[in-house]
PDB file of C-alpha atoms in Angstrom:
ATOM      1  CA  MET Y   1     -58.534  50.632 -57.832  1.00 73.00           C
ATOM      2  CA  LEU Y   2     -55.384  49.699 -59.740  1.00 85.00           C
ATOM      3  CA  ASN Y   3     -52.266  50.946 -57.944  1.00 91.00           C
ATOM      4  CA  VAL Y   4     -49.052  50.730 -59.964  1.00 93.00           C
ATOM      5  CA  SER Y   5     -45.759  52.621 -60.058  1.00 94.00           C
ATOM      6  CA  LYS Y   6     -42.219  52.755 -61.482  1.00 95.00           C
ATOM      7  CA  TRP Y   7     -43.206  52.867 -65.119  1.00 96.00           C
ATOM      8  CA  ILE Y   8     -40.757  51.961 -67.864  1.00 97.00           C
ATOM      9  CA  LYS Y   9     -41.600  54.139 -70.857  1.00 97.00           C
ATOM     10  CA  LEU Y  10     -40.616  53.628 -74.480  1.00 97.00           C
ATOM     11  CA  PRO Y  11     -41.169  56.724 -76.635  1.00 97.00           C
ATOM     12  CA  LEU Y  12     -40.726  55.809 -80.281  1.00 97.00           C
ATOM     13  CA  LEU Y  13     -41.410  56.959 -83.804  1.00 98.00           C
ATOM     14  CA  LEU Y  14     -41.740  54.112 -86.296  1.00 98.00           C
ATOM     15  CA  ASP Y  15     -42.446  53.911 -89.976  1.00 97.00           C
ATOM     16  CA  GLY Y  16     -45.862  52.476 -90.805  1.00 97.00           C
ATOM     17  CA  GLU Y  17     -44.472  49.097 -91.852  1.00 97.00           C
ATOM     18  CA  GLU Y  18     -42.242  48.978 -88.791  1.00 98.00           C
ATOM     19  CA  MET Y  19     -45.287  49.403 -86.576  1.00 98.00           C
ATOM     20  CA  ALA Y  20     -46.959  46.472 -88.334  1.00 97.00           C
ATOM     21  CA  LYS Y  21     -43.819  44.367 -87.827  1.00 97.00           C
ATOM     22  CA  LEU Y  22     -43.739  45.257 -84.130  1.00 97.00           C
ATOM     23  CA  PHE Y  23     -47.258  43.934 -83.606  1.00 96.00           C
ATOM     24  CA  ALA Y  24     -46.514  40.853 -85.708  1.00 96.00           C
ATOM     25  CA  SER Y  25     -43.521  40.062 -83.473  1.00 95.00           C
ATOM     26  CA  ILE Y  26     -45.355  40.005 -80.132  1.00 93.00           C
ATOM     27  CA  ASP Y  27     -47.825  37.578 -78.604  1.00 80.00           C
ATOM     28  CA  PRO Y  28     -51.385  38.078 -79.845  1.00 89.00           C
ATOM     29  CA  CYS Y  29     -52.759  41.045 -77.968  1.00 93.00           C
ATOM     30  CA  ALA Y  30     -55.620  43.457 -78.430  1.00 94.00           C
ATOM     31  CA  LEU Y  31     -56.047  47.215 -78.190  1.00 95.00           C
ATOM     32  CA  TYR Y  32     -58.670  48.107 -75.602  1.00 94.00           C
ATOM     33  CA  GLU Y  33     -60.616  51.343 -75.372  1.00 89.00           C
ATOM     34  CA  VAL Y  34     -60.128  52.643 -71.829  1.00 87.00           C
ATOM     35  CA  HIS Y  35     -61.261  55.766 -69.978  1.00 77.00           C
ATOM     36  CA  ARG Y  36     -63.912  56.621 -72.575  1.00 79.00           C
ATOM     37  CA  VAL Y  37     -67.486  55.465 -72.898  1.00 83.00           C
ATOM     38  CA  VAL Y  38     -68.104  52.996 -75.729  1.00 79.00           C
ATOM     39  CA  GLY Y  39     -70.794  50.612 -76.874  1.00 79.00           C
ATOM     40  CA  GLU Y  40     -70.896  47.117 -75.411  1.00 71.00           C
ATOM     41  CA  SER Y  41     -69.322  45.624 -78.524  1.00 72.00           C
ATOM     42  CA  GLN Y  42     -66.785  48.408 -79.116  1.00 77.00           C
ATOM     43  CA  TRP Y  43     -64.301  47.964 -76.273  1.00 81.00           C
ATOM     44  CA  VAL Y  44     -61.733  46.202 -78.484  1.00 88.00           C
ATOM     45  CA  HIS Y  45     -60.217  48.365 -81.205  1.00 90.00           C
ATOM     46  CA  SER Y  46     -59.356  46.818 -84.548  1.00 92.00           C
ATOM     47  CA  LEU Y  47     -55.597  46.392 -84.955  1.00 94.00           C
ATOM     48  CA  SER Y  48     -55.880  46.785 -88.726  1.00 95.00           C
ATOM     49  CA  ASP Y  49     -57.757  50.072 -88.231  1.00 95.00           C
ATOM     50  CA  PHE Y  50     -55.053  51.303 -85.863  1.00 96.00           C
ATOM     51  CA  LEU Y  51     -52.292  50.404 -88.324  1.00 97.00           C
ATOM     52  CA  GLU Y  52     -54.130  52.191 -91.122  1.00 96.00           C
ATOM     53  CA  THR Y  53     -54.528  55.290 -88.964  1.00 96.00           C
ATOM     54  CA  TYR Y  54     -50.864  55.157 -87.961  1.00 97.00           C
ATOM     55  CA  ARG Y  55     -49.805  54.884 -91.615  1.00 97.00           C
ATOM     56  CA  ASP Y  56     -51.880  57.998 -92.367  1.00 97.00           C
ATOM     57  CA  TYR Y  57     -50.056  59.765 -89.523  1.00 97.00           C
ATOM     58  CA  VAL Y  58     -46.639  58.779 -90.899  1.00 97.00           C
ATOM     59  CA  PHE Y  59     -47.692  59.772 -94.425  1.00 97.00           C
ATOM     60  CA  SER Y  60     -48.385  63.301 -93.143  1.00 97.00           C
ATOM     61  CA  LEU Y  61     -44.912  63.489 -91.608  1.00 97.00           C
ATOM     62  CA  LYS Y  62     -43.290  62.231 -94.807  1.00 97.00           C
ATOM     63  CA  GLU Y  63     -45.135  64.902 -96.766  1.00 96.00           C
ATOM     64  CA  GLY Y  64     -43.935  67.576 -94.362  1.00 96.00           C
ATOM     65  CA  LYS Y  65     -47.496  68.244 -93.219  1.00 96.00           C
ATOM     66  CA  GLU Y  66     -48.946  68.736 -89.752  1.00 94.00           C
ATOM     67  CA  PRO Y  67     -50.651  65.483 -88.676  1.00 93.00           C
ATOM     68  CA  PRO Y  68     -54.340  66.130 -87.855  1.00 91.00           C
ATOM     69  CA  LEU Y  69     -54.733  66.472 -84.091  1.00 88.00           C
ATOM     70  CA  ALA Y  70     -57.885  64.351 -84.162  1.00 88.00           C
ATOM     71  CA  LEU Y  71     -55.850  61.567 -85.741  1.00 89.00           C
ATOM     72  CA  VAL Y  72     -52.989  61.755 -83.218  1.00 91.00           C
ATOM     73  CA  ARG Y  73     -55.408  61.670 -80.288  1.00 89.00           C
ATOM     74  CA  GLN Y  74     -56.546  58.237 -81.387  1.00 90.00           C
ATOM     75  CA  PHE Y  75     -53.251  56.693 -80.277  1.00 94.00           C
ATOM     76  CA  ALA Y  76     -54.473  56.061 -76.724  1.00 94.00           C
ATOM     77  CA  TYR Y  77     -55.189  52.437 -75.884  1.00 95.00           C
ATOM     78  CA  ALA Y  78     -54.449  49.734 -73.358  1.00 95.00           C
ATOM     79  CA  MET Y  79     -52.625  46.716 -74.766  1.00 97.00           C
ATOM     80  CA  SER Y  80     -53.271  43.346 -73.157  1.00 96.00           C
ATOM     81  CA  VAL Y  81     -53.091  39.664 -74.040  1.00 96.00           C
ATOM     82  CA  THR Y  82     -56.381  39.043 -72.249  1.00 94.00           C
ATOM     83  CA  SER Y  83     -59.613  40.846 -71.428  1.00 91.00           C
ATOM     84  CA  ASP Y  84     -59.299  39.501 -67.868  1.00 92.00           C
ATOM     85  CA  ALA Y  85     -57.146  42.555 -67.127  1.00 92.00           C
ATOM     86  CA  PHE Y  86     -60.237  44.794 -67.285  1.00 90.00           C
ATOM     87  CA  THR Y  87     -63.617  45.356 -65.724  1.00 87.00           C
ATOM     88  CA  ALA Y  88     -66.555  46.940 -67.534  1.00 85.00           C
ATOM     89  CA  GLN Y  89     -68.702  49.493 -65.733  1.00 86.00           C
ATOM     90  CA  GLU Y  90     -72.165  50.150 -67.134  1.00 85.00           C
ATOM     91  CA  VAL Y  91     -72.789  53.872 -67.598  1.00 81.00           C
ATOM     92  CA  GLY Y  92     -75.987  53.799 -69.641  1.00 76.00           C
ATOM     93  CA  GLU Y  93     -78.065  51.636 -71.873  1.00 78.00           C
ATOM     94  CA  LYS Y  94     -75.639  49.393 -73.744  1.00 80.00           C
ATOM     95  CA  ARG Y  95     -72.766  51.744 -72.881  1.00 86.00           C
ATOM     96  CA  ILE Y  96     -69.728  50.831 -70.793  1.00 85.00           C
ATOM     97  CA  LEU Y  97     -66.555  52.323 -69.363  1.00 89.00           C
ATOM     98  CA  LEU Y  98     -63.587  49.959 -69.357  1.00 88.00           C
ATOM     99  CA  LYS Y  99     -61.027  50.128 -66.551  1.00 89.00           C
ATOM    100  CA  ALA Y 100     -57.833  48.143 -66.043  1.00 90.00           C
ATOM    101  CA  THR Y 101     -57.727  45.933 -62.937  1.00 90.00           C
ATOM    102  CA  LEU Y 102     -54.355  44.359 -63.748  1.00 93.00           C
ATOM    103  CA  PRO Y 103     -51.239  46.039 -65.166  1.00 95.00           C
ATOM    104  CA  ILE Y 104     -51.493  46.642 -68.911  1.00 96.00           C
ATOM    105  CA  VAL Y 105     -49.186  48.106 -71.550  1.00 97.00           C
ATOM    106  CA  GLN Y 106     -50.264  51.715 -71.996  1.00 97.00           C
ATOM    107  CA  MET Y 107     -50.124  53.339 -75.420  1.00 97.00           C
ATOM    108  CA  GLN Y 108     -50.426  57.101 -75.800  1.00 96.00           C
ATOM    109  CA  PRO Y 109     -49.439  59.801 -78.305  1.00 96.00           C
ATOM    110  CA  HIS Y 110     -45.956  61.157 -77.747  1.00 96.00           C
ATOM    111  CA  ALA Y 111     -44.146  64.411 -78.440  1.00 96.00           C
ATOM    112  CA  LEU Y 112     -40.792  66.033 -77.706  1.00 95.00           C
ATOM    113  CA  ARG Y 113     -39.844  69.638 -77.068  1.00 93.00           C
ATOM    114  CA  TYR Y 114     -36.437  71.244 -77.334  1.00 92.00           C
ATOM    115  CA  SER Y 115     -35.646  74.006 -74.866  1.00 90.00           C
ATOM    116  CA  PRO Y 116     -33.049  76.526 -76.085  1.00 88.00           C
ATOM    117  CA  LEU Y 117     -32.782  77.816 -72.501  1.00 88.00           C
ATOM    118  CA  ASP Y 118     -30.958  74.755 -71.217  1.00 88.00           C
ATOM    119  CA  GLY Y 119     -30.287  72.931 -74.481  1.00 87.00           C
ATOM    120  CA  THR Y 120     -32.256  69.825 -73.559  1.00 91.00           C
ATOM    121  CA  PHE Y 121     -35.027  67.730 -75.061  1.00 93.00           C
ATOM    122  CA  ARG Y 122     -38.025  66.872 -72.920  1.00 92.00           C
ATOM    123  CA  SER Y 123     -40.219  63.866 -73.570  1.00 92.00           C
ATOM    124  CA  GLY Y 124     -43.965  63.419 -73.114  1.00 88.00           C
ATOM    125  CA  VAL Y 125     -44.848  67.110 -73.395  1.00 88.00           C
ATOM    126  CA  HIS Y 126     -47.856  68.868 -74.907  1.00 85.00           C
ATOM    127  CA  GLY Y 127     -48.758  72.176 -76.503  1.00 81.00           C
ATOM    128  CA  GLU Y 128     -47.192  74.526 -79.011  1.00 82.00           C
ATOM    129  CA  GLY Y 129     -43.632  74.040 -80.161  1.00 85.00           C
ATOM    130  CA  THR Y 130     -43.644  70.278 -79.700  1.00 93.00           C
ATOM    131  CA  ILE Y 131     -42.253  67.684 -82.084  1.00 95.00           C
ATOM    132  CA  SER Y 132     -44.769  64.923 -82.752  1.00 96.00           C
ATOM    133  CA  TRP Y 133     -42.898  61.682 -82.151  1.00 97.00           C
ATOM    134  CA  GLY Y 134     -45.151  58.675 -82.669  1.00 97.00           C
ATOM    135  CA  ILE Y 135     -46.310  56.863 -79.575  1.00 98.00           C
ATOM    136  CA  GLN Y 136     -45.137  55.971 -76.109  1.00 98.00           C
ATOM    137  CA  LEU Y 137     -45.533  52.471 -74.697  1.00 98.00           C
ATOM    138  CA  GLY Y 138     -45.297  52.064 -70.951  1.00 97.00           C
ATOM    139  CA  TYR Y 139     -45.558  49.313 -68.364  1.00 97.00           C
ATOM    140  CA  PRO Y 140     -45.346  49.590 -64.549  1.00 97.00           C
ATOM    141  CA  GLN Y 141     -42.818  47.584 -62.571  1.00 96.00           C
ATOM    142  CA  ILE Y 142     -44.621  47.585 -59.217  1.00 95.00           C
ATOM    143  CA  TYR Y 143     -48.201  46.474 -58.531  1.00 94.00           C
ATOM    144  CA  GLU Y 144     -50.363  46.391 -55.390  1.00 92.00           C
ATOM    145  CA  ASP Y 145     -52.660  43.369 -55.270  1.00 85.00           C
ATOM    146  CA  PRO Y 146     -56.116  44.868 -54.515  1.00 80.00           C
ATOM    147  CA  ARG Y 147     -57.131  41.831 -52.438  1.00 82.00           C
ATOM    148  CA  THR Y 148     -54.028  41.203 -50.336  1.00 86.00           C
ATOM    149  CA  HIS Y 149     -52.483  44.703 -50.619  1.00 87.00           C
ATOM    150  CA  LEU Y 150     -49.111  43.046 -51.119  1.00 90.00           C
ATOM    151  CA  ILE Y 151     -46.617  44.876 -53.333  1.00 92.00           C
ATOM    152  CA  GLN Y 152     -45.195  42.695 -56.088  1.00 92.00           C
ATOM    153  CA  SER Y 153     -43.250  42.838 -59.313  1.00 94.00           C
ATOM    154  CA  THR Y 154     -45.290  42.955 -62.508  1.00 94.00           C
ATOM    155  CA  ARG Y 155     -42.701  41.049 -64.527  1.00 92.00           C
ATOM    156  CA  GLU Y 156     -44.462  37.675 -64.271  1.00 89.00           C
ATOM    157  CA  LEU Y 157     -48.014  38.994 -64.423  1.00 92.00           C
ATOM    158  CA  THR Y 158     -50.237  38.620 -67.479  1.00 91.00           C
ATOM    159  CA  ASN Y 159     -48.754  41.416 -69.579  1.00 95.00           C
ATOM    160  CA  GLY Y 160     -45.193  41.326 -68.244  1.00 96.00           C
ATOM    161  CA  PRO Y 161     -43.903  38.991 -70.988  1.00 95.00           C
ATOM    162  CA  LEU Y 162     -45.727  41.110 -73.580  1.00 97.00           C
ATOM    163  CA  PHE Y 163     -43.809  44.225 -72.574  1.00 97.00           C
ATOM    164  CA  GLN Y 164     -40.539  42.291 -72.484  1.00 96.00           C
ATOM    165  CA  GLN Y 165     -41.144  41.229 -76.097  1.00 97.00           C
ATOM    166  CA  ILE Y 166     -41.794  44.851 -77.040  1.00 97.00           C
ATOM    167  CA  GLN Y 167     -38.562  45.960 -75.357  1.00 97.00           C
ATOM    168  CA  LYS Y 168     -36.602  43.271 -77.212  1.00 97.00           C
ATOM    169  CA  TRP Y 169     -38.023  44.326 -80.593  1.00 98.00           C
ATOM    170  CA  VAL Y 170     -37.418  48.024 -79.910  1.00 98.00           C
ATOM    171  CA  ARG Y 171     -33.772  47.396 -78.974  1.00 97.00           C
ATOM    172  CA  ALA Y 172     -33.224  45.438 -82.204  1.00 97.00           C
ATOM    173  CA  HIS Y 173     -35.063  47.655 -84.688  1.00 97.00           C
ATOM    174  CA  THR Y 174     -34.776  51.241 -83.426  1.00 97.00           C
ATOM    175  CA  ARG Y 175     -32.053  53.633 -82.299  1.00 97.00           C
ATOM    176  CA  PRO Y 176     -31.852  56.434 -79.751  1.00 97.00           C
ATOM    177  CA  THR Y 177     -32.310  59.569 -81.830  1.00 96.00           C
ATOM    178  CA  PRO Y 178     -29.165  61.583 -82.725  1.00 96.00           C
ATOM    179  CA  PHE Y 179     -30.261  65.228 -82.862  1.00 95.00           C
ATOM    180  CA  GLU Y 180     -28.098  68.167 -83.894  1.00 93.00           C
ATOM    181  CA  VAL Y 181     -28.786  71.699 -82.673  1.00 91.00           C
ATOM    182  CA  ASP Y 182     -26.549  74.671 -83.506  1.00 88.00           C
ATOM    183  CA  GLY Y 183     -23.829  72.317 -84.658  1.00 88.00           C
ATOM    184  CA  LYS Y 184     -23.895  70.273 -81.467  1.00 90.00           C
ATOM    185  CA  LYS Y 185     -24.966  66.640 -81.466  1.00 93.00           C
ATOM    186  CA  GLN Y 186     -26.811  64.987 -78.613  1.00 93.00           C
ATOM    187  CA  ILE Y 187     -28.385  61.553 -78.276  1.00 95.00           C
ATOM    188  CA  VAL Y 188     -31.992  61.572 -77.075  1.00 95.00           C
ATOM    189  CA  PRO Y 189     -33.473  58.393 -75.506  1.00 95.00           C
ATOM    190  CA  ALA Y 190     -36.662  58.677 -77.601  1.00 97.00           C
ATOM    191  CA  ARG Y 191     -36.305  55.939 -80.197  1.00 97.00           C
ATOM    192  CA  LEU Y 192     -36.444  56.205 -83.974  1.00 98.00           C
ATOM    193  CA  GLY Y 193     -37.169  53.290 -86.301  1.00 97.00           C
ATOM    194  CA  LYS Y 194     -34.304  52.483 -88.635  1.00 96.00           C
ATOM    195  CA  SER Y 195     -36.537  52.923 -91.702  1.00 97.00           C
ATOM    196  CA  CYS Y 196     -37.406  56.468 -90.596  1.00 97.00           C
ATOM    197  CA  PHE Y 197     -33.930  57.863 -91.212  1.00 96.00           C
ATOM    198  CA  ALA Y 198     -34.644  57.942 -94.966  1.00 96.00           C
ATOM    199  CA  TRP Y 199     -37.417  60.538 -94.558  1.00 96.00           C
ATOM    200  CA  ILE Y 200     -37.097  62.089 -91.104  1.00 96.00           C
ATOM    201  CA  ALA Y 201     -35.598  65.313 -92.527  1.00 94.00           C
ATOM    202  CA  ARG Y 202     -39.040  66.079 -93.972  1.00 96.00           C
ATOM    203  CA  HIS Y 203     -40.682  66.015 -90.537  1.00 96.00           C
ATOM    204  CA  PRO Y 204     -42.719  69.254 -90.332  1.00 95.00           C
ATOM    205  CA  HIS Y 205     -41.657  70.078 -86.753  1.00 94.00           C
ATOM    206  CA  LEU Y 206     -37.898  69.940 -87.206  1.00 93.00           C
ATOM    207  CA  HIS Y 207     -37.336  73.641 -87.828  1.00 86.00           C
ATOM    208  CA  THR Y 208     -34.491  74.501 -85.466  1.00 85.00           C
ATOM    209  CA  VAL Y 209     -33.255  70.973 -84.798  1.00 90.00           C
ATOM    210  CA  HIS Y 210     -32.555  68.094 -87.103  1.00 92.00           C
ATOM    211  CA  VAL Y 211     -31.793  64.389 -86.914  1.00 94.00           C
ATOM    212  CA  VAL Y 212     -28.310  63.263 -87.892  1.00 92.00           C
ATOM    213  CA  THR Y 213     -28.898  60.702 -90.646  1.00 86.00           C
ATOM    214  CA  SER Y 214     -25.275  59.872 -91.388  1.00 72.00           C
ATOM    215  CA  SER Y 215     -22.725  58.319 -89.052  1.00 53.00           C
TER     216      SER Y 215
END
């Protein structure tokens, strides 16, 4: 069993081309299908297919349309520079279930919700009234070695440098999101790609809040 804790999480909404540039800037890595049964040859997801799906998602937002839920649910993968971070469990004839045995970068769909009760934004929420906000990338800082049971930092492990590259790119090419609600501005840690400011006002979920697009 993989025991990890103290996750650093990066919620971010990028334009389609920004997402492609993010992946181009990091060490070669793959998207792995985890926690769902797949065929023996289907445990690595095509990066080009993911980018195409993500561009379709962004296109919906730009058009002011609700992104299909089935499409958003696809944004759940494990990112790793090597398949050695996983073990494959056979669950049927030519069917496997992939599980991480070393810390990986976790990708999942992300959404925000604004609460008028206390005037705050909450990240990583689900259900009605949420604001679809791209993906969240996360990586744990603490790892328990399953053989020695020693607790160690994940920074120098296989995918530690990968996450550090992601953090560096996100700092350079995105901004914390400046929302305005009822005339009051607040900065939300969820990141927004710089190219998104040109179209973010058309986001279909920004009914009572909006992003400040001018300084």
